[in-house]
Short mmCIF file of C-alpha atoms in Angstrom, two decimals:
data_model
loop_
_atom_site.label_atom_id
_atom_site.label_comp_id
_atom_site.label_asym_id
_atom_site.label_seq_id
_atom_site.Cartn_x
_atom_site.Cartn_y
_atom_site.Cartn_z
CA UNK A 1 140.61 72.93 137.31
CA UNK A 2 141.07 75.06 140.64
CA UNK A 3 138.90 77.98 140.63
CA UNK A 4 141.62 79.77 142.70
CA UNK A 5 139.72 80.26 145.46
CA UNK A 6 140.78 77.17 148.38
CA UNK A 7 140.33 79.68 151.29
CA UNK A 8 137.07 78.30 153.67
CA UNK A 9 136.18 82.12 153.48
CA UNK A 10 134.76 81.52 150.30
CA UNK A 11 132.75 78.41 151.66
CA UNK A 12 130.35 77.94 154.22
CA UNK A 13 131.19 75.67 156.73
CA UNK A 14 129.98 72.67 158.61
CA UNK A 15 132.06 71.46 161.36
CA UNK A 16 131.36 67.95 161.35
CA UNK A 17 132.61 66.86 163.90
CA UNK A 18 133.02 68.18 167.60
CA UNK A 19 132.43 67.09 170.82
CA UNK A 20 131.08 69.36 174.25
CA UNK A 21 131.12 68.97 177.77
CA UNK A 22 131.16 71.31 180.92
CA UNK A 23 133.55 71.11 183.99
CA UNK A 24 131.04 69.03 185.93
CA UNK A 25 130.92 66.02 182.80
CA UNK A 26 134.41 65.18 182.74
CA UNK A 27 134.12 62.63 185.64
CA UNK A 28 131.64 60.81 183.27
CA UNK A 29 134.00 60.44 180.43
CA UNK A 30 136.30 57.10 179.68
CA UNK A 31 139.12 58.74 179.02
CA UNK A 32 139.26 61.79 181.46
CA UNK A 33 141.14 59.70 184.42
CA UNK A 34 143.97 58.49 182.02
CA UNK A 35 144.87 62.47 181.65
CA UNK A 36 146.66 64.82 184.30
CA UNK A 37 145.30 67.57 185.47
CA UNK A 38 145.71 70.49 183.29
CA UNK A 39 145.58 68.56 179.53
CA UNK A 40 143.92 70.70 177.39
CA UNK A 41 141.18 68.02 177.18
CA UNK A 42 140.55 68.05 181.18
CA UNK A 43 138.60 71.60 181.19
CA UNK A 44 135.81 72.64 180.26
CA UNK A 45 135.07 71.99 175.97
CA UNK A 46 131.71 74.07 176.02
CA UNK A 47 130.57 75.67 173.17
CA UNK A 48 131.77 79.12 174.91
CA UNK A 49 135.19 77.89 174.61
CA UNK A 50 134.05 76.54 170.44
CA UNK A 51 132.89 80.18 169.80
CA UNK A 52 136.60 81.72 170.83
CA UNK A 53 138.32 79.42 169.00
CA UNK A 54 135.70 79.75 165.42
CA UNK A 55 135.67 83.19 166.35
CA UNK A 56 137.60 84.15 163.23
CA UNK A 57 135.22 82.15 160.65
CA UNK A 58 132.03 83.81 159.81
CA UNK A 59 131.14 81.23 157.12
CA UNK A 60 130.54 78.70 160.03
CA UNK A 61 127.55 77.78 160.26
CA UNK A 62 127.15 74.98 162.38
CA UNK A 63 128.77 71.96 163.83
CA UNK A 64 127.43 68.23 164.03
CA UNK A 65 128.34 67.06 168.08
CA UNK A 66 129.58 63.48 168.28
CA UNK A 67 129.50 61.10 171.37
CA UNK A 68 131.78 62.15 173.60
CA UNK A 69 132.49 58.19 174.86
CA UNK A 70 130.72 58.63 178.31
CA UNK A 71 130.88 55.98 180.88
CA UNK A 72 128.10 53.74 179.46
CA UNK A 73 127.26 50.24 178.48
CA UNK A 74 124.84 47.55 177.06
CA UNK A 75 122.85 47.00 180.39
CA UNK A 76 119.95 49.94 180.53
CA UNK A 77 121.07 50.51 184.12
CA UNK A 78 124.54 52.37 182.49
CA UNK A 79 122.50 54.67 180.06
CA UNK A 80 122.03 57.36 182.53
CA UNK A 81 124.98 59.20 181.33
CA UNK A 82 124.74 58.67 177.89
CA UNK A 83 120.84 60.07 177.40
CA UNK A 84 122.31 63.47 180.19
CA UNK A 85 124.52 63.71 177.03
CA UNK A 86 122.00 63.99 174.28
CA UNK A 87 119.76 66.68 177.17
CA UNK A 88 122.86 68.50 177.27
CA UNK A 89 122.71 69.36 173.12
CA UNK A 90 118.96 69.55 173.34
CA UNK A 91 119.25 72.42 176.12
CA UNK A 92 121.78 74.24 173.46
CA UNK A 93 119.25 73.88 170.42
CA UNK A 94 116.17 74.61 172.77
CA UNK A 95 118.37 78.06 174.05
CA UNK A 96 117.59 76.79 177.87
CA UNK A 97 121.20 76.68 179.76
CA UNK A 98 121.75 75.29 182.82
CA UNK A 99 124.18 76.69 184.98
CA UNK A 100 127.73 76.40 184.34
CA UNK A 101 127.01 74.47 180.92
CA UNK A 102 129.06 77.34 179.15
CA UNK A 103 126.03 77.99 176.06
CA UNK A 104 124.09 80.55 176.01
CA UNK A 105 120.34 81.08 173.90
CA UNK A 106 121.52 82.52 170.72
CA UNK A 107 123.95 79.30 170.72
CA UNK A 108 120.88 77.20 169.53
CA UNK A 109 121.38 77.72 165.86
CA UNK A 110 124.72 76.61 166.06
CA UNK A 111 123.48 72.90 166.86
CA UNK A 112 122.57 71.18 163.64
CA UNK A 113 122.88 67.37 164.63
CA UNK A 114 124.04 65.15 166.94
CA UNK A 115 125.33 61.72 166.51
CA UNK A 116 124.14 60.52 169.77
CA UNK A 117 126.16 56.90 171.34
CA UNK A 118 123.87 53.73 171.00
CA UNK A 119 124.35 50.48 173.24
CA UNK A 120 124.93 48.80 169.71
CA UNK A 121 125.55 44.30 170.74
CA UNK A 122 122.57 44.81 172.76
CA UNK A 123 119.64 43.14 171.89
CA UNK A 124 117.67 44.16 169.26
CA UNK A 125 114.69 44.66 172.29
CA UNK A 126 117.23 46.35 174.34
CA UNK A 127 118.44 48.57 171.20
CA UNK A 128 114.46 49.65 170.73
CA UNK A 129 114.05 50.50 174.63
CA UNK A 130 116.85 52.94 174.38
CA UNK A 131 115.81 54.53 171.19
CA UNK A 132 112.82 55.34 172.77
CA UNK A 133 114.16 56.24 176.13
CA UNK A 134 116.46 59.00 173.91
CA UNK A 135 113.58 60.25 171.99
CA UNK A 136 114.91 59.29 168.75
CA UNK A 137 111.33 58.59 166.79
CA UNK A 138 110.84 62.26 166.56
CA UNK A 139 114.30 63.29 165.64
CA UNK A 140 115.08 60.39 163.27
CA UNK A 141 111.58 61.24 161.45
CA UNK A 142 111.77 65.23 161.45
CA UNK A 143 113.31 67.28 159.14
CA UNK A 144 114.85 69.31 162.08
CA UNK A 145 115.23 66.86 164.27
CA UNK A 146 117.91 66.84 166.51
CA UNK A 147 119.31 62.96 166.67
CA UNK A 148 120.64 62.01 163.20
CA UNK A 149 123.01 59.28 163.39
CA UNK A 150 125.02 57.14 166.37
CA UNK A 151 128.19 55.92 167.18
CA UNK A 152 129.73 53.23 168.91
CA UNK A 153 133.45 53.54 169.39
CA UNK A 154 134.85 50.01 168.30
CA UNK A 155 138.44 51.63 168.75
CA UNK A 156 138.79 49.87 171.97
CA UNK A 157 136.41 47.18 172.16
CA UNK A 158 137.98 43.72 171.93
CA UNK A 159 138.12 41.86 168.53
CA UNK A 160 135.11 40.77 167.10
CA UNK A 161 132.59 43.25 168.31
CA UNK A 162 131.18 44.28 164.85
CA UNK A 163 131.12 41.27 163.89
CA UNK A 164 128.83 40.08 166.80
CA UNK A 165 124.78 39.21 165.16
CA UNK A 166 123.78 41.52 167.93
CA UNK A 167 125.93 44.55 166.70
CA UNK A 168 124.81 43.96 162.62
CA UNK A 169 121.08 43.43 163.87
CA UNK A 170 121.66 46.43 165.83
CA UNK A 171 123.37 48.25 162.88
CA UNK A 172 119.77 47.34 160.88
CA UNK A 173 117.37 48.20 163.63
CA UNK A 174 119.04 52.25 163.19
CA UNK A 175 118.43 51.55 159.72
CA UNK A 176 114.75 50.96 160.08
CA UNK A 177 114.03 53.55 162.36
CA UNK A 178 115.31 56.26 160.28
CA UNK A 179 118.65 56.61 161.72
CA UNK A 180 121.08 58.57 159.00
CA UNK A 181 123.92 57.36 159.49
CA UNK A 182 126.38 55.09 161.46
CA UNK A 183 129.85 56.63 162.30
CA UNK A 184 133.01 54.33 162.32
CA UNK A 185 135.37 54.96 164.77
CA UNK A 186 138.63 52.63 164.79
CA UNK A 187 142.13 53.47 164.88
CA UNK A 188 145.00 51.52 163.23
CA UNK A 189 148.05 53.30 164.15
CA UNK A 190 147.20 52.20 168.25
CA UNK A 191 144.59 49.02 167.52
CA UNK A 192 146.36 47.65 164.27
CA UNK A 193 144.97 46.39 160.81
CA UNK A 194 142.26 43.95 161.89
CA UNK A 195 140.31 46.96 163.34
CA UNK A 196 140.12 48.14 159.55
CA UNK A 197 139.88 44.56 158.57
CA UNK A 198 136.87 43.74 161.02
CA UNK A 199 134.96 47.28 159.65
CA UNK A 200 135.19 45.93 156.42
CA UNK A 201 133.86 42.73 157.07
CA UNK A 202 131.20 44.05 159.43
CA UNK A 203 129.99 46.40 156.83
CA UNK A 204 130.19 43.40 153.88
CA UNK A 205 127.17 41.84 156.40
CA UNK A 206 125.63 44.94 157.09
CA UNK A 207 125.29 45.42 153.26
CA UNK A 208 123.74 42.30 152.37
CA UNK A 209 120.34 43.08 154.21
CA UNK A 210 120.73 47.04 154.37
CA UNK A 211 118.37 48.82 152.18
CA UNK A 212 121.41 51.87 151.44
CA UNK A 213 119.14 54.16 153.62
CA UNK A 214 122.14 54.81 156.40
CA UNK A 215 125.38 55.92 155.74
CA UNK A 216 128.66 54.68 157.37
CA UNK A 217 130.96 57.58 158.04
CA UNK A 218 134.62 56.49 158.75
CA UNK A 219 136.14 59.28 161.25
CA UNK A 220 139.32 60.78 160.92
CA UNK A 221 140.53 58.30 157.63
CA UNK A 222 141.11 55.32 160.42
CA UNK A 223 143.64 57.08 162.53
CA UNK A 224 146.87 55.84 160.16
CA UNK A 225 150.46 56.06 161.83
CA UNK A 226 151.47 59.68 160.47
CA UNK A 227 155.03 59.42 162.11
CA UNK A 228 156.07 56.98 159.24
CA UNK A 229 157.95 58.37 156.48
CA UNK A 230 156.16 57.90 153.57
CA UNK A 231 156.84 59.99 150.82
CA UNK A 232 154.96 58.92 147.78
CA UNK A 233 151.92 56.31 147.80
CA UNK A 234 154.14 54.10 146.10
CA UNK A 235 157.60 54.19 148.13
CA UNK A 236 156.13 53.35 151.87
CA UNK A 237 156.52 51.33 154.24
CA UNK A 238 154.37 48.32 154.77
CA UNK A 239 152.18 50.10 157.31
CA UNK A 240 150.97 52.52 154.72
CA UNK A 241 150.39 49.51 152.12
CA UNK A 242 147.80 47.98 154.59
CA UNK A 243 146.12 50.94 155.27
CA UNK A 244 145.98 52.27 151.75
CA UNK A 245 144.72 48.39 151.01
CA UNK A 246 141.85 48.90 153.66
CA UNK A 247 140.79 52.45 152.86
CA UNK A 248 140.79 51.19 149.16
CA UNK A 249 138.24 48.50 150.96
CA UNK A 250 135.91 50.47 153.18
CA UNK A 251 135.46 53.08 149.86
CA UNK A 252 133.82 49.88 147.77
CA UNK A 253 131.09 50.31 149.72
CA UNK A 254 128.63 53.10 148.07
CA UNK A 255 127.48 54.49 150.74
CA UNK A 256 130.48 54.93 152.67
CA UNK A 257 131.78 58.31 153.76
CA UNK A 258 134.84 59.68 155.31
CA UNK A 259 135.68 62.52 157.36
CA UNK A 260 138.83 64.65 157.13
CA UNK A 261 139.12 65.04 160.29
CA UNK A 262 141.64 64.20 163.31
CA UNK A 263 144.92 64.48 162.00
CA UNK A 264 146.68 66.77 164.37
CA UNK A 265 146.16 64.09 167.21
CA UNK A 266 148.42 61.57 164.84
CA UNK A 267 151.43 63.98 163.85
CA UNK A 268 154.20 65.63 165.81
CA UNK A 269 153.05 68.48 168.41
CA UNK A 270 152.93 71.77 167.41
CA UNK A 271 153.83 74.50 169.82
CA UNK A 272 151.12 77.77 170.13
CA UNK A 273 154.04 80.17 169.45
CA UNK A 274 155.09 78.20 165.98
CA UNK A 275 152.36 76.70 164.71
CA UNK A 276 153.91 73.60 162.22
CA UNK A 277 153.53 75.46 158.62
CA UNK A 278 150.95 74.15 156.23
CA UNK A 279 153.58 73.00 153.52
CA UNK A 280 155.36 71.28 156.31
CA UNK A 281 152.07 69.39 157.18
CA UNK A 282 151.36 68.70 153.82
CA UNK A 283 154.60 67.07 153.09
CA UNK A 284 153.81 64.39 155.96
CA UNK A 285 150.42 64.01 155.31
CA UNK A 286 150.01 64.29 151.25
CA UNK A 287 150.24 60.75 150.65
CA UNK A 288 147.19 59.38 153.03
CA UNK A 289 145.39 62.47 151.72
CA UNK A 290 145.75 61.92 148.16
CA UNK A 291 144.51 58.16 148.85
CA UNK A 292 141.55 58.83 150.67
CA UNK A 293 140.04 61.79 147.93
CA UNK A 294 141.67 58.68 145.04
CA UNK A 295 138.99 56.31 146.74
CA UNK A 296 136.27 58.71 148.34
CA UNK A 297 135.92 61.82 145.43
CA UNK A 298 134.02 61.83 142.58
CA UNK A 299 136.01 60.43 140.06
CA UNK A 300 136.08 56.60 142.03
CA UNK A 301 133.89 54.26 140.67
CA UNK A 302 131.86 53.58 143.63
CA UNK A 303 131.68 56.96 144.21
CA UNK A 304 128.92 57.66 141.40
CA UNK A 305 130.40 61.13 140.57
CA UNK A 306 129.56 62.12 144.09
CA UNK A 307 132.46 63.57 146.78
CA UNK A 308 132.20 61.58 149.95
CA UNK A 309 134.32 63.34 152.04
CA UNK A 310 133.50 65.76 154.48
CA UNK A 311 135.30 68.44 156.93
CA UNK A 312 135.63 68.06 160.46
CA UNK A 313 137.46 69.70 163.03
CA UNK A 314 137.64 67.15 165.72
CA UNK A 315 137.64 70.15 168.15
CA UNK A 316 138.67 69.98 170.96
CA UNK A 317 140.94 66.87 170.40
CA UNK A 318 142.26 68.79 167.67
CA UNK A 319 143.91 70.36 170.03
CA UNK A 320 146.21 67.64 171.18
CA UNK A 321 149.00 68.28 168.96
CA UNK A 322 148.04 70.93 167.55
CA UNK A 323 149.11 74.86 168.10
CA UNK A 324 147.14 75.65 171.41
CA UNK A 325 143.42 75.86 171.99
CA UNK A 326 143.33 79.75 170.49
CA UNK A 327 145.10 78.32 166.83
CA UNK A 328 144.23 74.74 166.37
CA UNK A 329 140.94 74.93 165.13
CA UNK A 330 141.98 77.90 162.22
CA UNK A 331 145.31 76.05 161.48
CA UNK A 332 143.33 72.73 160.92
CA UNK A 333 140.99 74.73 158.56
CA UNK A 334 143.33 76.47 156.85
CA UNK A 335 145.40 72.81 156.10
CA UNK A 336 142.05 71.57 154.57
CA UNK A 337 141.91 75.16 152.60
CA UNK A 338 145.18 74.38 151.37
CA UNK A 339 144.31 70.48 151.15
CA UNK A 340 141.40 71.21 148.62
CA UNK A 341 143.30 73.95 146.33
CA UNK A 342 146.74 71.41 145.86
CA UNK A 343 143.95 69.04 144.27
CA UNK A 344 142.64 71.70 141.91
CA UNK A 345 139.12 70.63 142.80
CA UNK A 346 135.80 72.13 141.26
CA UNK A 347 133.75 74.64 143.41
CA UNK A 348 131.23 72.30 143.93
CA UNK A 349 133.62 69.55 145.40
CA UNK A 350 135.60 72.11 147.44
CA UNK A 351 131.36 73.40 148.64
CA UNK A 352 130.81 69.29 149.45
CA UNK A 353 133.89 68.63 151.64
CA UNK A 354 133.20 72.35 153.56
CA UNK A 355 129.56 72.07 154.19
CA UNK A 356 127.32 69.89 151.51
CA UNK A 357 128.39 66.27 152.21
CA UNK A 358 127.79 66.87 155.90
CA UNK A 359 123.88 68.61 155.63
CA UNK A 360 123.46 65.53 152.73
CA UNK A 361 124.47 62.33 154.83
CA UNK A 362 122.90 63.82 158.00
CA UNK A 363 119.72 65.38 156.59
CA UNK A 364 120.84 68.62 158.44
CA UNK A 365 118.05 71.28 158.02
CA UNK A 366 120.20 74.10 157.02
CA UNK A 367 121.17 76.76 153.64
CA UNK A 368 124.56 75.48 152.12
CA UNK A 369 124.73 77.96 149.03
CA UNK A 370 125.21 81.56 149.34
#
């Protein structure tokens, strides 16, 4: 039964999942030249600019960064910008700015983790030499270590990547050293099914030498096509079918997690002066929502009684579609408020997806309960 009480104010919160950089980074990111000048994603994403828009959440109490997709690759002459990355969120948790970084030192306890990018379909040598080059020993090994988990976006490699020996050798070798967790970043509304189809079949291989140490966390429930009208899980269109078919998939796996996360990217834009209301978003996005908590809460099988899904914010992408850089992050949290009290879950499931599945998967050293 609900206890009534599906506002975050009543939670604390961990956003898991945000990504930083300063004025002077945006050169070094994939994506920036596709975007004109003056997208809300081409300006500075600091944590400054994360304080205004959390500003009106005082349950926050911390945010796991992920990989921003900086120009990088497998040779280790096209690391440079991917270990400046990790120095960046070390100088925020250290409280030791650089100019123009927009942080400040009472930031520091705001960084919790960082998923850090990993040249994973390098060799396994290769892999090593840039785990050490990062400093990742320490951090995977420490209770308040920095580094918890990687990524490495397979959204826009070519087919086949995760299914290279290199990338499930690589997967193993974070495994060994301590790594947390892996998270899985593929997109079926733009890539198509065999993205979802290749994660499944990369993580059946991981599986059968993994000792269950790492988690895989799936971001943002596999980008599905939310301009579809689907209106019940079992009147859709065939779109929805494979994706509900492939979530279903991915959740078999015990120690698979998934974020709620990156939604407003997928669905109509919202303008800053009428923010889309929460019932309205609901209505689209009820059906996808109800399937991933079906296959990821507590009451799934593989699931062990446990709630594997965890908040995110996807700031500052969240933006993209969503009502302007001063409302999307609060409108995103209130939809998951709202989210969590339609299912009438428990306290303790509503606590997981806010802050506990996040400081549980990525060994964060922080207080949950209050």
């Amino acid at each position: 039964m609900s206890d009534g009480g599906g506002s975050s104010s009543n939670y604390p919160i961990i956003d898991s999942h945000i990504h930083l950089y300063a004025d002077t980074h945006i050169p070094h990111l994939n994506w920036a030249p596709s975007l004109p000048d003056g997208h809300v994603l081409k300006r500075q994403n600091s944590v400054e600019q994360y304080r205004a828009a959390t500003k009106s959440r005082s349950s926050l109490l911390g945010f796991v960064f992920v990989e921003t997709d900086r120009r990088s690759g497998l040779e280790e002459d096209s690391w440079e910008h991917a270990l400046a990355e990790v120095d960046l969120l070390r100088r925020i948790r250290d409280g030791s700015p650089s100019e123009g970084e927009g942080h400040v030192p009472e930031d520091r306890s705001l960084a919790l983790g960082v998923v850090a990018w990993a040249p994973l379909g390098a060799s396994v040598k290769s892999l090593e030499k840039y785990l050490d080059r990062l400093g990742a020993s320490r951090d995977l090994q420490a209770k308040d270590g920095l580094v918890r988990g990687f990524r490495y976006l397979l959204q826009d490699k070519p087919q086949g990547t995760a299914l290279r020996t290199e990338f499930i050798d690589g997967l193993l070798l974070l495994e060994k050293q301590g790594a947390k967790s892996f998270d899985l970043g593929v997109d079926y509304r733009q890539g198509g099914q065999w993205q979802l189809l290749g994660a499944a079949e990369m993580l059946r291989r991981f599986y059968e030498h993994s000792t269950g140490t790492m988690k895989i966390v799936i971001n943002h429930l596999c980008k599905p096509n939310l301009h579809e009208n689907v209106t019940t899980p079992r009147s859709d269109p065939e779109n929805f079918k494979v994706w509900r078919k492939c979530i279903k998939t991915l959740s078999e796996f015990p120690t698979t997690y998934m974020k709620l996360s990156g939604l407003f990217s997928e669905l109509p834009s919202q303008s800053p002066d009428q923010p889309t209301p929460i019932s309205e978003l609901l209505d689209v996005s009820r059906p996808y929502i109800q399937e991933i908590f079906r296959d990821f809460g507590p009451d799934y099988g593989n699931s062990g009684g446990k709630m594997r899904i965890m908040f995110g914010s996807d700031w500052p992408v969240c933006n993209v579609g969503g009502p302007g850089i001063e409302r999307s992050w609060t409108h995103w949290v209130d939809f998951v408020g709202a989210v969590l009290e339609e299912l009438h879950l428990s306290h303790e499931d509503k606590a997981m997806v806010w802050a506990g599945c996040a400081k549980e998967v990525y060994g964060l050293d922080v207080r949950v309960d209050r």
